[in-house]
Amino acid sequence: MSLMITDECIACDACRDECPNYAIEESDPIYIIDPDICTECVGHYDEPSCIAVCPVECIVPDPDNVETMAELKLKFEQVNSEE
Ligand code: SF4
Ligand code: SF4
């Protein structure tokens, strides 16, 4: 499943450079995660790197974008083959 950013985001910019898939964008008033690109860090790290750096813990699983581990691995291969 991809992750999403809630409206508790303080737009601190800590997460954007941590995303290995470049899935996080600055937006107004809060940052956003592209669900087509976020793999929950599957393929890169054991844990979502954006959650680890967010000071207000506003990055959560997106219930509208639930995916299996196999789907996340496939997405990782697709996203990273396009680079
Ligand atoms: S979980 Fe990983 S891939 Fe998804 S937005 Fe966070 S850092 Fe990027
Ligand atoms: S680290 Fe958290 S508070 Fe900072 S921009 Fe990212 S989602 Fe928003």
XYZ file of N, CA and C and ligand atoms in Angstrom:
265
model
N 0.856 -1.185 0.000
C 0.000 0.000 0.000
C 0.885 1.225 0.000
N 0.449 2.220 -0.663
C 1.241 3.434 -0.613
C 0.919 4.159 0.690
N 1.734 5.130 1.001
C 1.501 5.931 2.194
C 0.883 7.266 1.789
N 0.329 7.963 2.761
C -0.240 9.276 2.501
C 0.141 10.221 3.637
N 0.074 11.497 3.337
C 0.424 12.519 4.325
C -0.859 13.197 4.790
N -1.037 13.257 6.095
C -2.256 13.859 6.632
C -2.099 15.368 6.771
N -3.196 16.040 7.101
C -3.140 17.502 7.186
C -2.423 17.995 8.438
N -1.832 17.074 9.194
C -0.986 17.505 10.307
C 0.423 17.871 9.838
N 0.711 17.643 8.570
C 2.021 17.979 7.999
C 2.331 19.461 8.220
N 3.579 19.722 8.641
C 4.008 21.108 8.868
C 4.918 21.599 7.743
N 4.967 20.832 6.639
C 5.756 21.225 5.456
C 7.209 21.538 5.809
N 7.824 20.657 6.588
C 9.191 20.901 7.053
C 10.241 20.482 6.030
N 9.840 19.706 5.024
C 10.717 19.265 3.932
C 11.694 18.162 4.334
N 11.542 17.601 5.518
C 12.491 16.563 5.951
C 12.356 15.283 5.137
N 11.162 14.992 4.681
C 10.906 13.695 4.047
C 11.282 13.628 2.575
N 11.166 14.721 1.879
C 11.238 14.659 0.407
C 12.532 14.034 -0.088
N 13.658 14.471 0.441
C 14.932 13.942 -0.040
C 15.200 12.529 0.453
N 14.416 12.045 1.386
C 14.606 10.693 1.907
C 13.940 9.640 1.034
N 13.067 10.063 0.136
C 12.309 9.084 -0.658
C 13.145 8.551 -1.819
N 13.415 7.258 -1.854
C 14.239 6.698 -2.926
C 13.523 6.671 -4.275
N 12.213 6.835 -4.243
C 11.441 6.802 -5.491
C 11.023 8.201 -5.970
N 11.429 9.222 -5.248
C 11.030 10.603 -5.587
C 9.504 10.724 -5.661
N 8.845 10.116 -4.693
C 7.370 10.093 -4.697
C 6.758 11.245 -3.910
N 7.577 12.004 -3.180
C 7.042 13.057 -2.319
C 7.244 14.416 -2.974
N 6.173 15.171 -3.036
C 6.228 16.505 -3.640
C 5.787 17.563 -2.645
N 6.396 18.732 -2.780
C 5.948 19.893 -2.016
C 4.626 20.359 -2.610
N 3.684 20.653 -1.747
C 2.418 21.184 -2.221
C 1.907 22.169 -1.184
N 0.788 22.766 -1.447
C 0.282 23.812 -0.560
C -1.091 23.403 -0.044
N -1.294 23.269 1.250
C -0.367 23.629 2.322
C 0.478 22.458 2.809
N 0.176 21.238 2.381
C 0.934 20.091 2.898
C 1.611 19.358 1.754
N 2.582 18.542 2.103
C 3.282 17.734 1.112
C 2.371 16.568 0.704
N 2.644 16.024 -0.483
C 1.830 14.914 -0.961
C 2.715 13.769 -1.464
N 2.163 12.557 -1.392
C 2.844 11.359 -1.886
C 2.090 10.848 -3.107
N 2.814 10.584 -4.186
C 2.197 10.030 -5.396
C 1.990 8.525 -5.180
N 0.737 8.078 -5.104
C 0.482 6.659 -4.816
C 0.920 5.730 -5.949
N 1.138 6.269 -7.132
C 1.596 5.436 -8.243
C 3.093 5.153 -8.163
N 3.785 5.874 -7.288
C 5.246 5.738 -7.212
C 5.705 5.201 -5.867
N 4.984 5.528 -4.795
C 5.384 5.059 -3.461
C 5.258 3.541 -3.371
N 6.353 2.886 -2.982
C 6.346 1.433 -2.800
C 6.397 1.067 -1.322
N 6.178 2.042 -0.462
C 6.359 1.850 0.973
C 7.823 1.490 1.262
N 8.687 1.930 0.345
C 10.134 1.680 0.375
C 10.513 0.221 0.102
N 9.549 -0.601 -0.273
C 9.861 -1.979 -0.663
C 10.831 -1.943 -1.848
N 11.883 -2.740 -1.769
C 12.903 -2.768 -2.806
C 14.116 -1.926 -2.444
N 13.928 -0.969 -1.557
C 15.028 -0.087 -1.151
C 15.412 -0.307 0.307
N 14.419 -0.215 1.196
C 14.687 -0.277 2.632
C 13.698 -1.220 3.313
N 14.037 -1.586 4.553
C 13.149 -2.453 5.324
C 11.946 -1.698 5.870
N 12.116 -0.400 6.080
C 11.037 0.421 6.635
C 10.872 1.676 5.781
N 9.686 2.274 5.770
C 9.502 3.529 5.037
C 10.409 4.632 5.576
N 11.300 5.123 4.746
C 12.271 6.104 5.227
C 11.628 7.442 5.543
N 10.522 7.772 4.896
C 9.882 9.062 5.178
C 9.286 9.084 6.585
N 8.708 7.974 7.007
C 8.127 7.912 8.352
C 9.217 8.121 9.399
N 10.392 7.566 9.135
C 11.476 7.646 10.112
C 11.917 9.081 10.374
N 11.779 9.962 9.381
C 12.289 11.328 9.568
C 11.190 12.347 9.874
N 9.932 11.968 9.743
C 8.860 12.950 9.936
C 8.717 13.311 11.426
N 8.882 14.583 11.758
C 8.859 14.976 13.171
C 7.469 14.989 13.798
N 6.431 14.967 12.980
C 5.080 15.045 13.548
C 4.252 13.773 13.277
N 4.918 12.749 12.733
C 4.271 11.445 12.517
C 2.954 11.566 11.752
N 2.996 12.302 10.646
C 1.776 12.501 9.865
C 1.756 11.686 8.578
N 2.674 10.715 8.448
C 2.691 9.850 7.255
C 2.131 8.499 7.656
N 1.041 8.118 7.007
C 0.287 6.923 7.413
C -0.083 6.082 6.194
N -0.447 4.814 6.397
C -0.923 3.989 5.276
C -2.168 4.601 4.640
N -2.229 4.528 3.308
C -3.357 5.097 2.573
C -4.399 3.994 2.332
N -5.538 4.066 3.011
C -6.539 2.990 2.891
C -7.130 2.871 1.488
N -6.950 3.900 0.671
C -7.469 3.843 -0.704
C -6.477 3.224 -1.671
N -5.288 2.907 -1.174
C -4.265 2.340 -2.055
C -3.597 1.144 -1.393
N -4.402 0.143 -1.103
C -3.910 -1.065 -0.450
C -3.307 -1.997 -1.508
N -2.084 -2.456 -1.258
C -1.418 -3.363 -2.196
C -0.729 -4.489 -1.436
N -0.581 -5.627 -2.116
C 0.146 -6.740 -1.512
C 1.642 -6.518 -1.666
N 2.427 -7.304 -0.950
C 3.879 -7.216 -1.078
C 4.297 -7.506 -2.527
N 3.637 -8.465 -3.177
C 3.978 -8.782 -4.569
C 3.701 -7.582 -5.476
N 2.607 -6.900 -5.228
C 2.287 -5.717 -6.038
C 3.287 -4.598 -5.792
N 3.708 -4.445 -4.538
C 4.695 -3.408 -4.235
C 6.034 -3.721 -4.900
N 6.419 -4.982 -4.926
C 7.681 -5.356 -5.584
C 7.601 -5.112 -7.083
N 6.446 -5.406 -7.668
C 6.250 -5.151 -9.092
C 6.326 -3.647 -9.371
N 5.700 -2.859 -8.485
C 5.738 -1.407 -8.663
C 7.182 -0.902 -8.555
N 7.927 -1.442 -7.603
C 9.341 -1.069 -7.462
C 10.102 -1.324 -8.766
N 9.863 -2.473 -9.364
C 10.570 -2.800 -10.613
C 10.152 -1.858 -11.730
N 8.860 -1.533 -11.787
C 8.381 -0.643 -12.837
C 8.910 0.772 -12.647
N 8.836 1.281 -11.414
C 9.282 2.652 -11.155
C 10.776 2.784 -11.429
N 11.547 1.803 -11.017
C 12.984 1.930 -11.141
C 13.513 1.524 -12.514
N 12.697 0.910 -13.340
C 13.132 0.622 -14.707
C 12.899 1.814 -15.616
N 12.119 2.777 -15.118
C 11.809 3.957 -15.938
C 12.856 5.042 -15.785
N 13.793 4.857 -14.848
C 14.779 5.921 -14.612
C 15.829 5.947 -15.701
S 7.342 5.057 1.975
Fe 9.281 5.211 0.875
S 8.653 5.242 -1.275
Fe 6.826 5.788 -0.095
S 6.859 8.024 0.022
Fe 7.880 7.233 1.870
S 10.045 7.262 1.357
Fe 8.888 7.380 -0.587
S 8.533 15.174 7.165
Fe 6.360 15.098 7.798
S 5.885 17.209 8.406
Fe 7.770 17.301 7.220
S 7.100 17.712 5.088
Fe 7.268 15.487 5.330
S 5.223 14.788 5.889
Fe 5.297 17.001 6.248
